[in-house]
Amino acid sequence: MKIADAKVIVTCPGRNFVTLKIVTDEGISGVGDATLNGRELAVAAYLNDHVIPVLLGRDPTRIEDTWQYLYRGAYWRRGPVTMSAIAAVDTALWDIKGKLAGLPVYQLLGGRARDGVTVYGHANGETVDEAMAEVARYVELGYRAVRVQTGVPGLATTYGVTRERGALAYEPADSAIPSESVWSTRRYLAHVPTVFASARAEFGPDIQLLHDVHHRLTPIEAARLGRELEPYGLTWLEDPVPAELQEGFRLIRQHTTTPLAVGEVFNTIWDCHQLITEQLIDYIRTTVVHAGGITHLRRIFDLASLYHVRSGSHGATDLSPVCMAAALHVDIAIPNFGLQEYMRHTPETDAVFPHGYRFADGYLYPSDEPGLGVDIDEELAALYPYRPASLPVNRLEDGTVHNW
Ligand code: KDG
Ligand code: MG
């Protein structure tokens, strides 16, 4: 069997998505997500110019060999563009293998290790009261875990807070040239503990609560926040500091028992090797599209399982339903699953990517169809042309560029 055709489909049903579709000479097709928010066309070009030409004619069943060929064979290893492109190929090949076997991909990964995949939703509000109303809405929908983000008094905009109230999706990539926001660590640190004090008082001990710092603190500031949040029993505090300096997490760990989740921007096992082996984190947030596909993600999670680190894959709306479908096959099969982020896509996006995964009672369930159980409607996708959109840039109050 050979790969007869491969094409990149870029579509914008409300936000941009890049999808790779691979077709074999026997007419079996597979899909992979290649979306890198704000850098979509870089991955599309990498696939079109450097990957598709070497895929044609290859045996689609040789998943590991293809992964190694694209990773080692490029000479220039790692990086979000390269790894998203490799991920798309890998995901599409797992989809094809599942269809060939007549089995859902999770069966090829060892079968179900649990009944359902616990997911968390995003509650947010400009004020604490608005955010609490959103938490109540998620509880009503059946969620068992909710991430809570609020505006910070004195700051005009804050990461994670939607402008349109009632929207289930938060879309930060809001303009072609990045918009700018202003940040104050002092104001933020004074405010966040009050949010979680309210949430615990209102919703009790059962609901899992999470918070995303989005890379804005230093290790000692993160240590202080983690300690102040301890009474509220968070499931995790996410991305407290930028994680290029993995040893920086030692300092946070020395001061707090609040669990830490890191890794949505990581693209290989080398980005989290020290974090995992020194047990500096509790959840690793890598996911299929940005961490080299199912093949490499499973390698990361296997390493993590040796060190008491659980999975907590990224699942914001800039990861397409193709990525979500693939992530759920991994989540249901691995021994050390922790939690899966689930930001619902818009109806337009769901229509472009018909899928068989479903939500019930706080859990997502992967499709039982052969392969991944997700596809792209190419005719519908063609109705939504690409629109340039970038993530914001963040500055301190004195104008210094900070982490967004
Ligand atoms: O593209 C960036 C988003 O995916 C990111 O800002 C979302 O931090 C995020 C999260 O935890 O979902
Ligand atoms: Mg995050």
XYZ file of N, CA, C and O in Angstrom, residues 314-403:
360
model
N -3.854 20.049 26.631
C -4.406 21.298 26.113
C -5.591 20.970 25.188
O -5.520 20.029 24.413
N -6.647 21.771 25.269
C -7.792 21.533 24.394
C -8.571 22.803 24.153
O -9.798 22.816 24.183
N -7.831 23.906 23.922
C -8.492 25.180 23.601
C -9.084 25.091 22.195
O -8.799 24.140 21.458
N -9.879 26.096 21.805
C -10.563 25.996 20.511
C -9.634 26.158 19.318
O -10.045 25.895 18.194
N -8.386 26.587 19.547
C -7.484 26.655 18.392
C -6.897 25.282 18.050
O -6.144 25.157 17.088
N -7.242 24.264 18.828
C -6.906 22.892 18.470
C -8.172 22.323 17.836
O -9.247 22.354 18.449
N -8.082 21.839 16.614
C -9.320 21.528 15.883
C -9.980 20.263 16.423
O -9.374 19.508 17.183
N -11.224 19.997 16.014
C -11.869 18.734 16.422
C -11.060 17.498 16.004
O -11.199 16.444 16.622
N -10.203 17.641 14.993
C -9.351 16.492 14.614
C -8.370 16.199 15.740
O -8.148 15.043 16.127
N -7.787 17.260 16.314
C -6.877 17.081 17.447
C -7.641 16.528 18.649
O -7.166 15.604 19.329
N -8.826 17.085 18.910
C -9.602 16.621 20.070
C -9.944 15.140 19.929
O -9.815 14.356 20.887
N -10.364 14.738 18.731
C -10.700 13.317 18.512
C -9.488 12.444 18.815
O -9.590 11.435 19.526
N -8.311 12.861 18.299
C -7.099 12.060 18.502
C -6.711 12.042 19.976
O -6.348 10.995 20.531
N -6.807 13.210 20.639
C -6.435 13.298 22.055
C -7.278 12.348 22.897
O -6.778 11.699 23.825
N -8.563 12.227 22.556
C -9.453 11.370 23.359
C -9.087 9.892 23.243
O -9.232 9.138 24.208
N -8.597 9.484 22.063
C -8.146 8.086 21.930
C -6.948 7.821 22.833
O -6.835 6.744 23.422
N -6.051 8.824 22.942
C -4.897 8.674 23.838
C -5.371 8.698 25.288
O -5.011 7.831 26.094
N -6.205 9.687 25.621
C -6.668 9.869 27.010
C -7.334 8.617 27.575
O -7.170 8.285 28.750
N -8.113 7.954 26.741
C -8.892 6.811 27.266
C -7.994 5.588 27.450
O -8.326 4.688 28.227
N -6.825 5.590 26.767
C -6.008 4.368 26.752
C -4.814 4.380 27.702
O -4.314 3.319 28.060
N -4.348 5.571 28.104
C -3.106 5.599 28.895
C -3.386 5.338 30.378
O -4.471 5.639 30.867
N -2.396 4.819 31.105
C -2.638 4.556 32.532
C -2.672 5.823 33.375
O -3.353 5.862 34.399
N -1.937 6.852 32.980
C -1.756 8.037 33.834
C -2.530 9.250 33.317
O -2.036 10.374 33.373
N -3.737 9.025 32.839
C -4.584 10.157 32.443
C -4.961 10.982 33.678
O -5.242 10.426 34.743
N -4.972 12.319 33.510
C -5.389 13.194 34.604
C -6.681 13.915 34.277
O -7.735 13.677 34.884
N -6.629 14.781 33.279
C -7.765 15.629 32.929
C -7.560 16.087 31.483
O -6.420 16.165 31.031
N -8.663 16.360 30.793
C -8.578 16.861 29.421
C -9.295 18.203 29.353
O -10.452 18.315 29.785
N -8.616 19.212 28.810
C -9.282 20.505 28.601
C -10.286 20.364 27.454
O -9.999 19.738 26.444
N -11.450 20.966 27.617
C -12.469 20.893 26.564
C -13.186 22.229 26.447
O -14.077 22.541 27.215
N -12.728 23.012 25.479
C -13.419 24.257 25.138
C -14.255 23.920 23.927
O -13.714 23.496 22.905
N -15.538 24.092 24.031
C -16.405 23.688 22.916
C -16.128 24.523 21.677
O -15.912 25.727 21.769
N -16.168 23.869 20.511
C -16.055 24.599 19.245
C -17.410 25.187 18.862
O -18.453 24.753 19.370
N -17.379 26.144 17.956
C -18.634 26.738 17.492
C -19.368 25.745 16.584
O -18.738 24.831 16.021
N -20.668 25.930 16.378
C -21.409 25.044 15.467
C -20.811 25.058 14.056
O -20.793 24.024 13.377
N -20.278 26.217 13.599
C -19.669 26.294 12.260
C -18.464 25.349 12.177
O -18.275 24.633 11.196
N -17.636 25.377 13.240
C -16.454 24.502 13.248
C -16.876 23.039 13.307
O -16.336 22.193 12.581
N -17.840 22.737 14.161
C -18.301 21.344 14.270
C -18.844 20.835 12.931
O -18.690 19.660 12.605
N -19.480 21.734 12.149
C -20.030 21.304 10.861
C -18.914 21.007 9.859
O -19.009 20.068 9.069
N -17.826 21.790 9.903
C -16.706 21.548 8.978
C -15.978 20.251 9.343
O -15.444 19.563 8.482
N -15.963 19.936 10.655
C -15.253 18.731 11.118
C -16.253 17.761 11.769
O -16.316 17.666 13.010
N -17.037 17.035 10.988
C -17.989 16.104 11.598
C -17.250 15.056 12.435
O -16.213 14.540 11.993
N -17.730 14.805 13.650
C -17.001 13.894 14.530
C -17.939 13.059 15.377
O -19.091 13.446 15.608
N -17.398 11.953 15.870
C -18.221 11.010 16.637
C -17.979 11.060 18.131
O -18.594 10.312 18.873
N -17.055 11.917 18.615
C -16.883 11.982 20.062
C -18.070 12.737 20.673
O -18.700 13.559 20.012
N -18.373 12.396 21.937
C -19.557 13.022 22.539
C -19.314 13.316 24.012
O -18.511 12.637 24.665
N -20.043 14.327 24.516
C -19.950 14.759 25.916
C -21.175 14.268 26.667
O -22.298 14.394 26.184
N -20.974 13.707 27.848
C -22.115 13.376 28.722
C -21.626 13.368 30.155
O -20.589 12.748 30.452
N -22.341 14.087 31.018
C -22.094 13.970 32.457
C -20.678 14.324 32.898
O -20.132 13.692 33.807
N -20.068 15.297 32.208
C -18.712 15.699 32.591
C -17.600 14.902 31.937
O -16.427 15.148 32.197
N -17.982 13.917 31.105
C -16.972 13.101 30.425
C -17.085 13.278 28.915
O -18.189 13.471 28.391
N -15.951 13.151 28.229
C -15.985 12.988 26.775
C -15.685 11.530 26.473
O -14.897 10.883 27.186
N -16.302 11.047 25.394
C -16.095 9.665 24.968
C -15.596 9.664 23.528
O -16.224 10.295 22.671
N -14.484 8.954 23.249
C -14.028 8.911 21.858
C -15.003 8.124 20.993
O -15.794 7.331 21.503
N -14.921 8.360 19.708
C -15.781 7.646 18.775
C -15.387 6.168 18.720
O -14.220 5.827 18.903
N -16.361 5.299 18.448
C -16.081 3.874 18.277
C -15.949 3.476 16.814
O -15.783 2.302 16.494
N -16.012 4.475 15.924
C -15.830 4.160 14.498
C -14.382 3.761 14.247
O -13.490 4.197 14.982
N -14.111 2.986 13.192
C -12.710 2.692 12.858
C -11.921 3.978 12.615
O -12.440 4.926 12.026
N -10.684 4.025 13.082
C -9.855 5.225 12.928
C -10.117 6.191 14.061
O -10.399 5.802 15.193
N -10.047 7.500 13.751
C -10.238 8.526 14.782
C -11.709 8.907 14.959
O -12.092 9.463 15.986
N -12.510 8.672 13.903
C -13.913 9.058 13.997
C -14.122 10.548 13.827
O -14.970 11.146 14.492
N -13.343 11.150 12.935
C -13.487 12.583 12.645
C -13.109 12.779 11.177
O -12.329 11.996 10.620
N -13.696 13.793 10.548
C -13.375 14.030 9.132
C -13.428 15.522 8.854
O -13.771 16.312 9.741
N -13.083 15.903 7.637
C -13.249 17.309 7.237
C -14.170 17.343 6.025
O -13.989 16.563 5.080
N -15.173 18.210 6.070
C -16.069 18.407 4.934
C -15.397 19.452 4.043
O -15.438 20.652 4.324
N -14.765 18.966 2.981
C -13.914 19.870 2.178
C -14.716 20.958 1.469
O -14.251 22.085 1.325
N -15.920 20.603 1.039
C -16.734 21.621 0.341
C -17.119 22.745 1.288
O -17.038 23.927 0.945
N -17.510 22.357 2.492
C -17.888 23.373 3.482
C -16.648 24.183 3.889
O -16.702 25.421 4.002
N -15.530 23.497 4.086
C -14.286 24.176 4.484
C -13.918 25.257 3.460
O -13.451 26.340 3.829
N -14.164 24.975 2.183
C -13.783 25.913 1.118
C -14.598 27.207 1.179
O -14.199 28.231 0.608
N -15.731 27.170 1.886
C -16.558 28.389 1.992
C -15.987 29.387 2.991
O -16.452 30.515 3.085
N -14.971 28.964 3.777
C -14.432 29.824 4.834
C -12.955 30.100 4.586
O -12.087 29.391 5.111
N -12.614 31.111 3.790
C -11.203 31.366 3.494
C -10.423 31.864 4.710
O -10.981 32.470 5.627
N -9.120 31.610 4.685
C -8.191 32.025 5.748
C -8.293 33.527 6.039
O -8.384 34.339 5.117
N -8.258 33.870 7.323
C -8.223 35.293 7.735
C -7.050 35.461 8.689
O -6.992 34.764 9.710
N -6.111 36.374 8.399
C -4.977 36.529 9.313
C -5.458 36.919 10.713
O -6.317 37.791 10.855
N -4.936 36.254 11.722
C -5.305 36.563 13.117
C -4.128 36.205 14.014
O -3.562 35.120 13.876
N -3.749 37.124 14.893
C -2.586 36.903 15.764
C -3.004 36.908 17.219
O -3.977 37.567 17.598
N -2.204 36.240 18.053
C -2.383 36.328 19.504
C -1.875 37.683 19.990
O -0.988 38.271 19.365
N -2.416 38.179 21.108
C -2.004 39.505 21.602
C -0.570 39.532 22.132
O 0.035 38.497 22.393
N -0.086 40.749 22.305
C 1.196 41.010 22.956
C 0.869 41.703 24.280
O -0.097 42.459 24.366
N 1.677 41.439 25.294
C 1.380 41.932 26.633
C 2.493 42.876 27.087
O 3.675 42.598 26.852
N 2.145 43.975 27.746
C 3.153 44.897 28.296
C 2.866 45.173 29.763
O 1.710 45.153 30.182
N 3.898 45.477 30.519
C 3.713 45.959 31.884
C 3.202 47.389 31.829
O 3.244 48.039 30.777
N 2.783 47.914 32.977
C 2.208 49.267 32.994
C 3.210 50.329 32.535
O 2.834 51.374 32.020
N 4.521 50.057 32.674
C 5.519 51.036 32.221
C 5.914 50.836 30.753
O 6.821 51.484 30.245
N 5.259 49.887 30.062
C 5.522 49.691 28.637
C 6.468 48.544 28.319
O 6.665 48.204 27.142
N 7.064 47.922 29.325
C 7.979 46.805 29.072
C 7.219 45.612 28.479
O 6.143 45.247 28.982
N 7.754 44.991 27.423
C 7.105 43.794 26.864
C 7.196 42.665 27.888
O 8.263 42.385 28.442
N 6.059 42.036 28.155
C 5.981 40.956 29.136
C 5.479 39.704 28.415
O 5.253 39.718 27.203
N 5.283 38.605 29.159
C 4.770 37.377 28.559
C 3.256 37.508 28.457
O 2.608 37.908 29.401
